[in-house]
Each structure stands twice: as C-alpha cells, then as structure tokens.
Short mmCIF file of C-alpha atoms in Angstrom, two decimals:
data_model
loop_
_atom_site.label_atom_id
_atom_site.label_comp_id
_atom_site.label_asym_id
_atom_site.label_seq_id
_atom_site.Cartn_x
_atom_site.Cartn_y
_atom_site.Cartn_z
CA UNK Q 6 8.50 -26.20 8.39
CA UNK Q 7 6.97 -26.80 12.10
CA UNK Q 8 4.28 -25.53 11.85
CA UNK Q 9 2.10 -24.37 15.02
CA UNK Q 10 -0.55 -22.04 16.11
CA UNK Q 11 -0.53 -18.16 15.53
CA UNK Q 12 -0.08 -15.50 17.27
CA UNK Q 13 -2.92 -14.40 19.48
CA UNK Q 14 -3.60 -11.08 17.75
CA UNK Q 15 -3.74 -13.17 14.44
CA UNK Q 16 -5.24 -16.52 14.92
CA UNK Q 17 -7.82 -18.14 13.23
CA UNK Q 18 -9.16 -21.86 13.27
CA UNK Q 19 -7.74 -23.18 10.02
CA UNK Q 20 -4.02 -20.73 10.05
CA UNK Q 21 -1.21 -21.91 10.84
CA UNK Q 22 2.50 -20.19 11.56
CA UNK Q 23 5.63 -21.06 11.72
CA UNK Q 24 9.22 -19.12 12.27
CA UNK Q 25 12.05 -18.95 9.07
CA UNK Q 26 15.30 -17.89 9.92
CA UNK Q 27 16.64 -16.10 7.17
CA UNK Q 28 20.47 -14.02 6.70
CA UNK Q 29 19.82 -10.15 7.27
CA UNK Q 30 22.65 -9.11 5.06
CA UNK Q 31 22.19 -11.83 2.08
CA UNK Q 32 26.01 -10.65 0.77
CA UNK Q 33 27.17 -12.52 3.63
CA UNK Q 34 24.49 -15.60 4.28
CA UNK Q 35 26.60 -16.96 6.99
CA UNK Q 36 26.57 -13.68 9.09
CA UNK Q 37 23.74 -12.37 11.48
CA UNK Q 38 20.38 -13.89 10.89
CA UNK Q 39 16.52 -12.57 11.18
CA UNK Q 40 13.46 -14.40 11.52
CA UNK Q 41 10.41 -14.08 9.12
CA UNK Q 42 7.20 -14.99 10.67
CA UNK Q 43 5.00 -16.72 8.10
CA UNK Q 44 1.27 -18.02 8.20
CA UNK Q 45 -0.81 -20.70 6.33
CA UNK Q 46 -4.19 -21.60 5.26
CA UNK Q 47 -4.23 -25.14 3.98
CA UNK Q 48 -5.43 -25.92 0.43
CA UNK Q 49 -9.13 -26.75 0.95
CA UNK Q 50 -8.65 -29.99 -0.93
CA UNK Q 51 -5.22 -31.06 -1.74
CA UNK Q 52 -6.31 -33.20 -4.55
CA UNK Q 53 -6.58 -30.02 -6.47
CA UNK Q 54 -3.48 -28.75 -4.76
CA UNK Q 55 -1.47 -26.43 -7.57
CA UNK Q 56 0.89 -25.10 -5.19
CA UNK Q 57 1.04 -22.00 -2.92
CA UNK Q 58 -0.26 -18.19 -3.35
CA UNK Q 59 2.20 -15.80 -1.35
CA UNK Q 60 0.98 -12.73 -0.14
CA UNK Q 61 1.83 -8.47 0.25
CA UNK Q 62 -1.02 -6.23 1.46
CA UNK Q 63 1.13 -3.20 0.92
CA UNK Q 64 3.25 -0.72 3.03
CA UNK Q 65 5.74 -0.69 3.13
CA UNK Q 66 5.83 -2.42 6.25
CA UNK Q 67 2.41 -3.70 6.44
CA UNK Q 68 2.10 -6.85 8.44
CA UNK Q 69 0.97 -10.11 6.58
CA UNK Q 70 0.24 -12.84 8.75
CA UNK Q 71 -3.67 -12.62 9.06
CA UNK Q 72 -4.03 -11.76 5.72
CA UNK Q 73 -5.07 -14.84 4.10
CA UNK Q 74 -7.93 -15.58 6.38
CA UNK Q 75 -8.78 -12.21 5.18
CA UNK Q 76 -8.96 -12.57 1.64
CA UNK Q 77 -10.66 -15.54 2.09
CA UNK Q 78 -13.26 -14.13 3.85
CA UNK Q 79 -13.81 -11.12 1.71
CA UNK Q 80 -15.19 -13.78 -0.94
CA UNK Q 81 -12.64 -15.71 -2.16
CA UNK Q 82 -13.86 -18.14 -4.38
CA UNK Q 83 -13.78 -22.05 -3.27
CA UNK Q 84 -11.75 -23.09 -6.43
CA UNK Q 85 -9.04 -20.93 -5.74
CA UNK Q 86 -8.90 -21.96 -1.75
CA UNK Q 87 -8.41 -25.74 -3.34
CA UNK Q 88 -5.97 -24.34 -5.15
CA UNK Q 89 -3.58 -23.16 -3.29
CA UNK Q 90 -1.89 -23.22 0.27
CA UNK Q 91 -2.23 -19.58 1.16
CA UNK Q 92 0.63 -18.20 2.37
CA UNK Q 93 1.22 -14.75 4.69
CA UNK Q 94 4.63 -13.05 6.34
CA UNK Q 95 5.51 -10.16 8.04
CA UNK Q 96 8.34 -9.20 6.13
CA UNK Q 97 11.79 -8.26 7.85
CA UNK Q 98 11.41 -5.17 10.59
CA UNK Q 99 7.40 -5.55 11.23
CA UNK Q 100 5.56 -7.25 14.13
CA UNK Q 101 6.13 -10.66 14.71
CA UNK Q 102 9.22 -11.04 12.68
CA UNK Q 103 12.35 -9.66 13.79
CA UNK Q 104 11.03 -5.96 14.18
CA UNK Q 105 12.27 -2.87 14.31
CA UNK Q 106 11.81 0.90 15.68
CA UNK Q 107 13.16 4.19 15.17
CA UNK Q 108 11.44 4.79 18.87
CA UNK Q 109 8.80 7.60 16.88
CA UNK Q 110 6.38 9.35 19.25
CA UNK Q 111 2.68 8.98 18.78
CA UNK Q 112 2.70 12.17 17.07
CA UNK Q 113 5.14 10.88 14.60
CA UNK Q 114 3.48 7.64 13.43
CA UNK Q 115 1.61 9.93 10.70
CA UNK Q 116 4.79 9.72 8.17
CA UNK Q 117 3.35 11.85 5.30
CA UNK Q 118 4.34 15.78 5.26
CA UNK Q 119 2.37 18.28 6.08
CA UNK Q 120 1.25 20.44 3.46
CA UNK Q 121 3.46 23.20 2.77
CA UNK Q 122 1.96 26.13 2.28
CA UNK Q 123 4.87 28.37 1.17
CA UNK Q 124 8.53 27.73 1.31
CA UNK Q 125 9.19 27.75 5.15
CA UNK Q 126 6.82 25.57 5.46
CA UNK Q 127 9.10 23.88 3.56
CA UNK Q 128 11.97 24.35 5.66
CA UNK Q 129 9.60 23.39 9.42
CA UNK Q 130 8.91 19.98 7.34
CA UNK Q 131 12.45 19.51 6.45
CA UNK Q 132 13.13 19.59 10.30
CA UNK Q 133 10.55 17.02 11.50
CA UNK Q 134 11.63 14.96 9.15
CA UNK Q 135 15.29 15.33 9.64
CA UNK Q 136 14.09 14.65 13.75
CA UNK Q 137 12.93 11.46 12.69
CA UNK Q 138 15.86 10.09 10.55
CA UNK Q 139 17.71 10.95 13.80
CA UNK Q 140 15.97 9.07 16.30
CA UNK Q 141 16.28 5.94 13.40
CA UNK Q 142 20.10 6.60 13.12
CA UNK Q 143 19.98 6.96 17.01
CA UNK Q 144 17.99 3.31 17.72
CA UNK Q 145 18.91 0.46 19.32
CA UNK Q 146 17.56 -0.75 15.02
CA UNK Q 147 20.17 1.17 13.61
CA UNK Q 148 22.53 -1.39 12.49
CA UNK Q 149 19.64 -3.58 10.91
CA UNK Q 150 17.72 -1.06 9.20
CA UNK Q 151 19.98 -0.78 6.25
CA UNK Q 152 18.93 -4.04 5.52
CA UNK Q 153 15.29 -3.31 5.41
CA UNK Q 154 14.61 -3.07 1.32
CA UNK Q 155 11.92 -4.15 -1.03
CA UNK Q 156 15.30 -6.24 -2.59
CA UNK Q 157 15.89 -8.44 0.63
CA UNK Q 158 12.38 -9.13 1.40
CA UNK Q 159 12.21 -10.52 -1.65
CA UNK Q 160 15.35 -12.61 -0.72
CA UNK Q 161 13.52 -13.65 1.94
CA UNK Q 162 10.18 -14.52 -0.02
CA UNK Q 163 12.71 -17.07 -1.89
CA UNK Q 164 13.85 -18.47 1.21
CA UNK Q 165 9.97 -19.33 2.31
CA UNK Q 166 9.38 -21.19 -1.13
CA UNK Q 167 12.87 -23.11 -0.53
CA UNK Q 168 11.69 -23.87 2.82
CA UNK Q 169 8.23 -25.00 1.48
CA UNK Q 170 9.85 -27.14 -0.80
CA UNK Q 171 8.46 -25.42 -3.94
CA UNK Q 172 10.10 -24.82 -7.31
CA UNK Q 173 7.54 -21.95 -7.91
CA UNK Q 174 5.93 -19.60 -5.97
CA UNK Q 175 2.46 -17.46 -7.07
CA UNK Q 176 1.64 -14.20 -5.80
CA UNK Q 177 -0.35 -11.65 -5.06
CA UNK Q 178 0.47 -8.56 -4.43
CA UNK Q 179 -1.51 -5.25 -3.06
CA UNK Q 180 -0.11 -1.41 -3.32
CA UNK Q 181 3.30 -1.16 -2.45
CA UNK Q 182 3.16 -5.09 -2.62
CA UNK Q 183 2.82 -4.75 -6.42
CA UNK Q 184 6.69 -3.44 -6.83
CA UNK Q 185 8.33 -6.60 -3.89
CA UNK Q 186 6.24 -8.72 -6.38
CA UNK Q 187 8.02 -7.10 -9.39
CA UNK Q 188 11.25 -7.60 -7.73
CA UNK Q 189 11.02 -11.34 -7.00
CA UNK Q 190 10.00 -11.85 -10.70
CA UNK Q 191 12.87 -9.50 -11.70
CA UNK Q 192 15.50 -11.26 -9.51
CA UNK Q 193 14.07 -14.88 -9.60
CA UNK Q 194 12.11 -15.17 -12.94
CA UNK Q 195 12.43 -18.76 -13.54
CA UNK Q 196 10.91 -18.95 -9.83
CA UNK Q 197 7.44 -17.70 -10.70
CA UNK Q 198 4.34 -19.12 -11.69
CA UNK Q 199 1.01 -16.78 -11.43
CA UNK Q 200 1.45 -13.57 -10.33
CA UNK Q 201 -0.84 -10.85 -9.94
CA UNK Q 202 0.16 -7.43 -8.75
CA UNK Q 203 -3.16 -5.14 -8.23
CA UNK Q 204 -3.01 -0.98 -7.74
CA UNK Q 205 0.53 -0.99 -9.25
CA UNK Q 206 3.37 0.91 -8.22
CA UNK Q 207 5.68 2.42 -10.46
CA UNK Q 208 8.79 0.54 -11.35
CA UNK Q 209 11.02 2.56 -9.16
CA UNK Q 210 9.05 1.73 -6.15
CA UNK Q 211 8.52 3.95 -3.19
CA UNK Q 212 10.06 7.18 -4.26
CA UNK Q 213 10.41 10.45 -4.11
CA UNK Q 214 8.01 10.54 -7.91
CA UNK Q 215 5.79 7.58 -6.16
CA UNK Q 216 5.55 10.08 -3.14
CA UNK Q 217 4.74 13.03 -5.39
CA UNK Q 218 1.81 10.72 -6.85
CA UNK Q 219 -0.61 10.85 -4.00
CA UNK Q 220 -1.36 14.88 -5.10
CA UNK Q 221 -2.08 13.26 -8.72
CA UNK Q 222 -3.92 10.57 -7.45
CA UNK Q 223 -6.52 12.66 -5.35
CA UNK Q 224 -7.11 15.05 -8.08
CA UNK Q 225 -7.59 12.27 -10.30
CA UNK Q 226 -10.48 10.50 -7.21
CA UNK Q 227 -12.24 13.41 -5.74
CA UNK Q 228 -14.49 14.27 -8.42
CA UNK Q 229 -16.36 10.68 -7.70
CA UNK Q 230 -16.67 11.37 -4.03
CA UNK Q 231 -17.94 15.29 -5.24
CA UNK Q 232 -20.33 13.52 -7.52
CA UNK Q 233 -21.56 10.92 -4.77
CA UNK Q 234 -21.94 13.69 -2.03
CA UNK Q 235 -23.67 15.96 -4.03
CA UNK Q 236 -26.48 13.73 -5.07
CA UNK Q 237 -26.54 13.02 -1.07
CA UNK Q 238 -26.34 16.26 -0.13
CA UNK Q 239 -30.05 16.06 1.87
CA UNK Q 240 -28.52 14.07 3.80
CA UNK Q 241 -24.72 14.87 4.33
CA UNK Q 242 -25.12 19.02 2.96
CA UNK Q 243 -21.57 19.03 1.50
CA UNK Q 244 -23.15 20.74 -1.51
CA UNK Q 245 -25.81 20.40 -3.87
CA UNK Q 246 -23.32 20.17 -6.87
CA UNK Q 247 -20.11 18.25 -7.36
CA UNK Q 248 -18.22 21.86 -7.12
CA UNK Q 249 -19.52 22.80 -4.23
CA UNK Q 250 -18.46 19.77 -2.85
CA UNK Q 251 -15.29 20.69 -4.06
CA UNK Q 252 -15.37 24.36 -2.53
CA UNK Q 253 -16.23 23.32 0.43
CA UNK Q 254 -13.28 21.30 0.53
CA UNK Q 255 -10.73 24.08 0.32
CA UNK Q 256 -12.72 26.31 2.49
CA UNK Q 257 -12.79 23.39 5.30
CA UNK Q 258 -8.97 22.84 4.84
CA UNK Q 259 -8.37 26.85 5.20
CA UNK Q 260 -10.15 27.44 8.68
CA UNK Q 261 -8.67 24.30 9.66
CA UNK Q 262 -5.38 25.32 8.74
CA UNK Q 263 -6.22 28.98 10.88
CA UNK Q 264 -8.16 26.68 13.77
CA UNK Q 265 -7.38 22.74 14.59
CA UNK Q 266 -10.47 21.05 15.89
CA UNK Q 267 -10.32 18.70 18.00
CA UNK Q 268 -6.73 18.03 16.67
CA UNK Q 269 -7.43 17.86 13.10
CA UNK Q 270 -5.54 20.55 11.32
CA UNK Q 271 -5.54 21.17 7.53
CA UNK Q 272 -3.15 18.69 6.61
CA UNK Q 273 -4.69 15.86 8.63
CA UNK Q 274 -7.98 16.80 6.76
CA UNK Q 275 -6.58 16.69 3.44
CA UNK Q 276 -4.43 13.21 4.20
CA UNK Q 277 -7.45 12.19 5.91
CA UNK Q 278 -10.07 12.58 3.19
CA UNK Q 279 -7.39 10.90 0.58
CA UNK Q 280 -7.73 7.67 2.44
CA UNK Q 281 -11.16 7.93 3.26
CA UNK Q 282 -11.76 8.23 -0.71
CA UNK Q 283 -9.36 4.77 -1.26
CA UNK Q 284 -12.97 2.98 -1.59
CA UNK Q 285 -16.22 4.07 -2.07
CA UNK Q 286 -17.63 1.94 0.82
CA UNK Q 287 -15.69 4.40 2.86
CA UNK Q 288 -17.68 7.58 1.19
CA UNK Q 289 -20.61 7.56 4.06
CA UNK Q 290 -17.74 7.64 6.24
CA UNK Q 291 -16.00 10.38 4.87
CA UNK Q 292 -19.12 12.43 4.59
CA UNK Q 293 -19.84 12.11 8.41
CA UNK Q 294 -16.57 13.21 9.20
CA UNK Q 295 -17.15 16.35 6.90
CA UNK Q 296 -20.36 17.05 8.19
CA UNK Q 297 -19.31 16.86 11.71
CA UNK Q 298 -16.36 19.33 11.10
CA UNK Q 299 -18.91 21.72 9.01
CA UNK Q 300 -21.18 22.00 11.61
CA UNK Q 301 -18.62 22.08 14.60
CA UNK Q 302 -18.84 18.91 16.05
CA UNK Q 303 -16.74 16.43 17.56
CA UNK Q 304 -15.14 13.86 14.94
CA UNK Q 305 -15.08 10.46 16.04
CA UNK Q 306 -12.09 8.97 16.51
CA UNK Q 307 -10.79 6.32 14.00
CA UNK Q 308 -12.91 8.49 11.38
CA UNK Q 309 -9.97 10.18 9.10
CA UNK Q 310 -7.58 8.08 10.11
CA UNK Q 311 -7.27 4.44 11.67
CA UNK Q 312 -6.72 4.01 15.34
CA UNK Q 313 -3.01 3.12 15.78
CA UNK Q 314 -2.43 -0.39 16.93
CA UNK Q 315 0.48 -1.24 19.74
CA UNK Q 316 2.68 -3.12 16.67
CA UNK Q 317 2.46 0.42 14.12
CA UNK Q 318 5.77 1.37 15.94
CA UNK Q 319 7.52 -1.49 13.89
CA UNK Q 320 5.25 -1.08 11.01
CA UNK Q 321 6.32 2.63 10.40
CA UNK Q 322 10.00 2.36 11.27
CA UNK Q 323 9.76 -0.37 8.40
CA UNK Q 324 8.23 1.74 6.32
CA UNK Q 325 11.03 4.32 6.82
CA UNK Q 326 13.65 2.04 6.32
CA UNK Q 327 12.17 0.26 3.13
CA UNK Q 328 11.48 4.50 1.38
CA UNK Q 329 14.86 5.35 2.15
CA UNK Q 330 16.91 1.84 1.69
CA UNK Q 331 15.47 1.40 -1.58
CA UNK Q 332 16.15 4.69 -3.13
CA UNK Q 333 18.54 7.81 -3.06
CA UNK Q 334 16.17 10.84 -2.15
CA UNK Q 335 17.17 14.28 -2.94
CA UNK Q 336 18.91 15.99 -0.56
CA UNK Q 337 18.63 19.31 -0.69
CA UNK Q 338 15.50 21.37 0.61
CA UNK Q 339 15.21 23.53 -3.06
CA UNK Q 340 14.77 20.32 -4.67
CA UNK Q 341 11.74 20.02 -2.29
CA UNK Q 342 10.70 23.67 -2.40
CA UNK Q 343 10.26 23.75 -6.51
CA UNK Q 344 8.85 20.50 -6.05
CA UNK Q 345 5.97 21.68 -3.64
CA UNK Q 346 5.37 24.70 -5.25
CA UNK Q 347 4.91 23.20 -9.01
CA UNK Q 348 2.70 20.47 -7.31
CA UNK Q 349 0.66 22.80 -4.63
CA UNK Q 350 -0.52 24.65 -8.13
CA UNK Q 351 -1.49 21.13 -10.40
CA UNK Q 352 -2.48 19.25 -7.58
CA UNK Q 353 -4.10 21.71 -5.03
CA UNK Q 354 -5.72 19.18 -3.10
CA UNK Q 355 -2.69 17.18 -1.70
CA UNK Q 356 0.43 18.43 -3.71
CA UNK Q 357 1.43 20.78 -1.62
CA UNK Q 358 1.72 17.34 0.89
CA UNK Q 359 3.01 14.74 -1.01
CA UNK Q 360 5.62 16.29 -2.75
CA UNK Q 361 6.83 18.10 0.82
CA UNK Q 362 10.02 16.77 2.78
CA UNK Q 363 10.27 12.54 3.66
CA UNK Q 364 12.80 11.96 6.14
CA UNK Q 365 14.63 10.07 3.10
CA UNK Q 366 16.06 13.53 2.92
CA UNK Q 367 18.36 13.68 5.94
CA UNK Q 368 18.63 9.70 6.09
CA UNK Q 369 22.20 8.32 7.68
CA UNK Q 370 22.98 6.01 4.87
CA UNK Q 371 22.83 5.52 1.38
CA UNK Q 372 21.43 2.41 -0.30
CA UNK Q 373 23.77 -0.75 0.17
CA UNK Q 374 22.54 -1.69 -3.44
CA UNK Q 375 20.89 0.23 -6.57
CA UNK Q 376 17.57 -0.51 -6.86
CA UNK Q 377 16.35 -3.18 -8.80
CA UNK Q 378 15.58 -3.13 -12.52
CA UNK Q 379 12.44 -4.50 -14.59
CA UNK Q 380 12.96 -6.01 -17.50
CA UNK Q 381 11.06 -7.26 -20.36
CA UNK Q 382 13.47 -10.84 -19.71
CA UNK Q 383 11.78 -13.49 -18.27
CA UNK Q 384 8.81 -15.69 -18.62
CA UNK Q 385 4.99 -14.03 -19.35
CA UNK Q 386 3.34 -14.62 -16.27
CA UNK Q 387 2.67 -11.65 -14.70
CA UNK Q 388 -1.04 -9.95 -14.68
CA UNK Q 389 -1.24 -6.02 -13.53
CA UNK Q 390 -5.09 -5.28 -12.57
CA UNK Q 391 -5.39 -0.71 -12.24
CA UNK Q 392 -8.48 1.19 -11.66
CA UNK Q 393 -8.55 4.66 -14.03
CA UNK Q 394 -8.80 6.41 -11.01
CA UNK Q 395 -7.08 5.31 -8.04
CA UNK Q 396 -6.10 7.78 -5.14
CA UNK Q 397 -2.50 5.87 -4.02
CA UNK Q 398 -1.32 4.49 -7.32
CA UNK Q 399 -2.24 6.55 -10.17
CA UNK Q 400 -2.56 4.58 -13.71
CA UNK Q 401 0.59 6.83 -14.19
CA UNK Q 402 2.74 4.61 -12.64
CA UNK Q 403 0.90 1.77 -13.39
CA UNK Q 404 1.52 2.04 -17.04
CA UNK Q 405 5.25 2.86 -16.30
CA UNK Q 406 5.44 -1.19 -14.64
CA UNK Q 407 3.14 -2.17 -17.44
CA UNK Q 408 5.86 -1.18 -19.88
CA UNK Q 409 8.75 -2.07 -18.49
CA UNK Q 410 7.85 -5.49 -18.27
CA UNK Q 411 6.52 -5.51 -22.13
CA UNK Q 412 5.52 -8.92 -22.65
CA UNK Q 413 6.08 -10.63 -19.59
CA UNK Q 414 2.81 -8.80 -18.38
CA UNK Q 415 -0.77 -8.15 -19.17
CA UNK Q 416 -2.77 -5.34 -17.44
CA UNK Q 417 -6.05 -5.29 -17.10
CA UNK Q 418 -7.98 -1.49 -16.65
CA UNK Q 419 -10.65 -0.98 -14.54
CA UNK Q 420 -13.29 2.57 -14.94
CA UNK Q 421 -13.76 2.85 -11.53
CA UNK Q 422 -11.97 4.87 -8.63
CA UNK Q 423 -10.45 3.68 -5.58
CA UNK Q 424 -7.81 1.51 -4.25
CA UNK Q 425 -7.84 -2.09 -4.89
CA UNK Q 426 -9.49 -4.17 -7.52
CA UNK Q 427 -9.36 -7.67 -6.98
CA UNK Q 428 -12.15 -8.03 -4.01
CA UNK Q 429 -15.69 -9.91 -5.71
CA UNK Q 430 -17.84 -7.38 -4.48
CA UNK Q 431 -15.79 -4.11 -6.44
CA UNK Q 432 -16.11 -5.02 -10.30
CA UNK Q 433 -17.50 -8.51 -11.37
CA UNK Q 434 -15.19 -7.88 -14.35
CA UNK Q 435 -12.16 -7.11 -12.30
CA UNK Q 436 -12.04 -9.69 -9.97
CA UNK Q 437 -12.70 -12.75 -12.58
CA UNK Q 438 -10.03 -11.85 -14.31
CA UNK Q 439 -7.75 -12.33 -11.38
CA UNK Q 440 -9.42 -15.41 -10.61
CA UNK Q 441 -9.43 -16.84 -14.04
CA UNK Q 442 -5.65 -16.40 -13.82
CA UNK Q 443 -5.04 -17.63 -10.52
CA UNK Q 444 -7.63 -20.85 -10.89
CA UNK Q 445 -6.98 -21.44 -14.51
CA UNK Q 446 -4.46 -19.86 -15.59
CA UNK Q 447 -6.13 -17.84 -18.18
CA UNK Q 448 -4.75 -14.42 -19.13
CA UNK Q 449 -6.42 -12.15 -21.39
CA UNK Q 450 -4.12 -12.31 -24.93
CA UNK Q 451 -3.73 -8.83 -24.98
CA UNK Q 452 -4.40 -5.91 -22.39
CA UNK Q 453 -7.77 -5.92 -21.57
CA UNK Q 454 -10.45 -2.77 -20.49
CA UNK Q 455 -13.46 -3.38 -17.92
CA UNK Q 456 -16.42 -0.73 -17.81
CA UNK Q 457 -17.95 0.30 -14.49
CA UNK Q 458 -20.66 -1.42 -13.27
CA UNK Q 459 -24.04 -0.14 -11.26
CA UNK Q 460 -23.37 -2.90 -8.89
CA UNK Q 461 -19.57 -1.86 -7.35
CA UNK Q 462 -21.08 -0.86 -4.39
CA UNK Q 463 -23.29 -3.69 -3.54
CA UNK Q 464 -24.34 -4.37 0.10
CA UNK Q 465 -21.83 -6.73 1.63
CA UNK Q 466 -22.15 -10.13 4.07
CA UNK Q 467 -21.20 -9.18 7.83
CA UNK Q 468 -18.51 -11.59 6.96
CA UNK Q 469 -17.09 -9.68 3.72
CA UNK Q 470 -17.62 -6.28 5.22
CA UNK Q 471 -15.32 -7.13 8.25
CA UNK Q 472 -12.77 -8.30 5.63
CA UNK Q 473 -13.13 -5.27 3.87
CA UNK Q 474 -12.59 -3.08 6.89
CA UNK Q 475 -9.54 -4.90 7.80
CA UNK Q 476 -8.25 -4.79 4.22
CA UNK Q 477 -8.76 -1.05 3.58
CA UNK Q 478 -7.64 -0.20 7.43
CA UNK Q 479 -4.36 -1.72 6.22
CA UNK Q 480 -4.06 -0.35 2.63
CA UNK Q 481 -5.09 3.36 3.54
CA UNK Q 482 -2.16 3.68 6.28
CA UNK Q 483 0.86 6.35 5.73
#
C-alpha cells in the first residue's frame, strides 16, 4: 500500500490513506474496476502490534475514512491503540471512493417515508418513491449501482486485508455495519479473528422487516426520554408526567401534520425525535427543539435533523443501492398498505413511517445474487453487544443474528436505551467487554447481561464530546 496523506475534509496528524483498486462486478475480476479509499491510524507501539481492527459506522453508505481518529478520541483505551493498526474505508459508491448518485434533490436526501396516515397516503408515498428509483435508473450511476451490496463490500473488505498483507482481519462494526460484518464472517470465516458487531441488525440486513423496525424501536425508547423530560419539565414543560410527555407528542405531530413550521411537518417531527432519542446525550437537544415548536418558535437548524454535508448525495444514493441490491422488496402497494395500517395501530409513534413505501418498491433491477446466509459454521469469534432498548435496531433483530450464528457468537445485553454501546462513557460494563475482547481476547463463556448504571450519562472531555457528536451525527442519518 502507498500510503499518503488524507483527504482534506478527513485529515488528521497521525491518519494516513491510501487508494485500492478493487473489481466492481467480482463474477468477472478482470472486468471494470472501482477504487476503495481506505485510512490508517498506526499501532501506537508495534511491539504490541496484533494486527489490524477494520471499521463500519453504519449506513448503509456511511463514509469511513475519519472514523478511526474518531473512536480514538471518544476514549479509546491505549492498549487497544497498541494493538491494532486501525483501519477505515468508504465502501464502494460513497465519497472518496468511486461514488455514486441517483442526482436526488435536496428535498429527497431524507430517504425514510412519510407517515401514512391512511391508504392514499399510501399511494402519494408510493410515487415519491417510485420518482426516486427513476432518477437512479436514469443516472449517469446506473450501470454500477447494481453492484452496490452489503455482499461486495465485503469482497472488497477482503481485498484491503490481502492488500495489507494479513491472514486475518478484526472488526468492528456499528448499525447497519453489524450485518457487512456478518457477511465477511459468513463468506470468509477462516479470515476472521475478533469481531465485534454492536446495535445488531437482523440477519437479513436492510429490509423491508429491518425497515418496519424503526416503529418498534421508538415505542420500545420513548418512554426513557418521557421519563427524563418529565422530571425536567421546570425547565423544558413537555409535561409533568412521563404521559404527558407522551400526549404532547401526538398532539405536536397532529397540528404539525395540519400546519408545517418553519418546514417541519409531522413526519419530519416524528423521524426527527427518533434520532434525537438514539442517545441520551442528545435528550437536552431534543427537548429544545420541542419546546421551541410548543411555544411557536423558530427551530434551529441542524436540531431534528443533521445539516446535510456536500458528499450526502453519494452517501444516500449508496444507501439506495445497498436496501434494494441486497434484497427483493415487495412490490405491490397492498403489501405496503396492510403493512402501514397493522403498524400505524402497534407502533403509533413511527409505524405508520417505517413500514410506508422505500423506493425498493419500484427499483429497476432485481438482486444479481440472493442475499447472504448466516450460519452457525465457522469459527467462535464473533461478540454481538445490544442495548434492551435501542431506537434503530431493536433486540428483536438482534436476537434473530444472535441465533443464527449459535455458537460462533456471544451477545452481550445492555439495560439501557439508545443507539450504540461500545463508547467508555455509555456503560462501564458495556464497553469493557468489547475491550476485553478486542485487547485480550476474552469473551464472556456464555451470553452475558449488564445492568444500567447512574453514571451513563456522565459529563464528557471537549475531546470525547466532539467524537460523540460526530459519531451519533453519522449513526442517526436516514
């Protein structure tokens, strides 16, 4: 590898990038090739060199390259720096690898269906989204974004560790990056050492179900931020009691769903306060933006949802291309309809969103390969870390990965909310497990439970709060 300086929007002192070229269509490796951008912090002390930790901070199609200056800053601890070489990408179709776009308007970058109401709302969602498989079918992209799945970026994770000149790659995987990081070990088992996949996707990946599971996972996180607000409420006045917190939820969605403000609409409110409620550092946030809209003022912007950067055109058409490469959606707008209604009655809060029209639906092609199976085959090596109550990835679908892998994996369970588990300052618990693993490579024997703890929410270095930021920024993106 040659390696050389970063990117501008990405440097740091110490990280270092180089360029991979890799085949886009790995049936035929000679054909057409891609480049994968990839990043590197040096081992802090290459005596204790094991090898090197890969990266995924989720997506699909989030970028990767500044991510391990990231994680290192958020409080990383210096045994596992000496440990590894820590390695980022931008996987195929985002940013500063060969990228991608399906040319999508600013109003378009917001991927996640409106809530549906009733069944023409249905039907109005069904035609946005069909808009935007158009304009992907109709891109200057269109003959490479077949060839943006979960399965070839994992192709192309192999061809970094060949190009490193490892045997074995560990990993780390956030979100979305849980399921690539169950694909590598599923299609290159003997190729793993430590892997860790945290806030796990079900084994299916980004679906249609996986979709469906942000309405179960808000249900499953609001009552914390009720419970938090309410014992603020002298200062916020969202309610002196978790459920009228809760009330005045549905009654801010309603009049925003009769009168925007300021461009926030029902639906942007609802998808807004799910990923304000991904961590509870984000609650004071949340509750400003609340307050604002309760009392008729102006929301700052960057409050319910982060401010789009100039590379989130590449980011989202990736994201597109990975949901509907992967997987077969369904394709008729009944399927949709039932699917909405059923979930707009358990899940009132978001289902009537999440389970609405993805422009999977009305997507050009089907998926050049079926998607990839877990197995129980292969060595046990891989540790799942879940919170009980976590607003993207429900424990649903975490126990779903849990057992398909049977004893190739150990997960451990965390009682807290939120998105994201192995950061130092969330649960003490939590987080030395994944290190343990990672520096040691100690696993718990069995599946393993850790309790809350008073001190989750902790006040933060300026240097582990601007990690945090950046983390949750990228994790709470649709």
């Amino acid at each position: 590898m040659n390696w050389g300086p970063c990117p501008a929007d990405v440097a740091s002192p110490t990280l270092q990038c180089a360029s991979l070229e890799v085949p886009l269509d790995y049936q035929h490796p000679d054909g057409q090739k891609i480049t994968v951008e990839i990043s590197r912090l040096p081992s802090t002390d290459p005596a204790k060199r094991r090898g090197v930790l890969l990266f995924n901070p989720g997506g699909p199609g989030g970028p990767g390259l500044a991510f391990p200056s990231t994680w290192a800053n958020s409080g990383a601890p210096a045994s596992l720096l000496a440990e590894y070489d820590l390695i980022g990408f931008d996987p195929r179709g985002v940013d500063h690898s060969t990228p991608v776009s399906c040319d999508l308007r600013p109003d378009q970058l917001v991927l996640a269906p409106k809530y549906a109401h009733n069944r023409e709302e249905v039907v109005q969602a069904s035609a946005t989204a069909k808009q935007i498989a158009r304009q992907c079918a109709d891109s200057a992209s269109a003959p490479i974004l077949p060839y943006i799945t979960t399965a070839n970026t994992a192709r192309d994770m192999d061809q970094i560790r060949a190009a490193l000149g490892e045997q074995k790659i560990s990993y780390f995987g956030l979100s979305y990056g849980t399921y690539l990081g169950g694909v590598y070990a599923s299609l290159f088992p003997d190729r793993t050492d430590r892997f860790v996949l945290d806030s796990v996707v079900g084994p299916s990946g980004v679906d249609a179900t996986t979709a469906r599971r942000f309405g179960q996972g808000m249900q499953d996180r609001f009552p914390d931020f009720a419970k938090w607000a309410a014992a603020r409420n002298s200062s916020y006045g969202l309610g002196a009691t978790p459920a009228e917190v809760t009330e005045n939820f549905f009654k801010l969605a309603d009049k925003l769903d009769q009168h925007p403000a300021g461009g926030i609409d029902g639906s942007l409110f609802r998808l807004g306060t799910h990923s304000l409620t991904y961590q509870t550092l984000l609650f004071p946030r949340l509750a400003q933006t609340w307050q604002a809209l309760l009392n008729g003022q102006a929301v700052p912007a960057g409050l319910l949802r982060p401010a789009a950067t100039n590379s989130e055109q590449s980011q989202r058409s990736t994201m597109i291309s990975v949901l509907c490469g992967d997987n077969a959606w369904p394709r008729q707008i009944s399927t949709y309809q039932r699917n909405v209604a059923h979930d707009r009655a358990k899940y009132p809060m978001l289902g009537g969103a999440a389970a609405n029209v993805w422009p999977c639906a009305h997507w050009a092609k089907e998926p050049l390969e079926p998607p990839v199976q877990f197995s129980d085959q292969g060595p046990s090596n891989l540790l799942l870390v879940q919170n009980l109550r976590d607003p993207a990835t429900p424990l649903s679908g975490a126990l779903e990965t849990r057992a398909a892998f049977g004893d190739r994996a150990r997960m451990v369970t965390v009682d807290q909310g939120g998105h994201g588990v192995s950061l130092p300052y969330l649960n003490g618990c939590g987080f030395n497990a994944v290190a343990d693993y990672l520096v040691h490579g100690t696993r718990p024997d069995t599946d393993k439970f850790c309790g809350s703890e008073a001190n989750s929410g902790r006040k933060l270095t300026p240097q582990q709060q601007q990690a945090a930021d950046k983390i949750m920024n990228r994790l709470r993106q649709y």
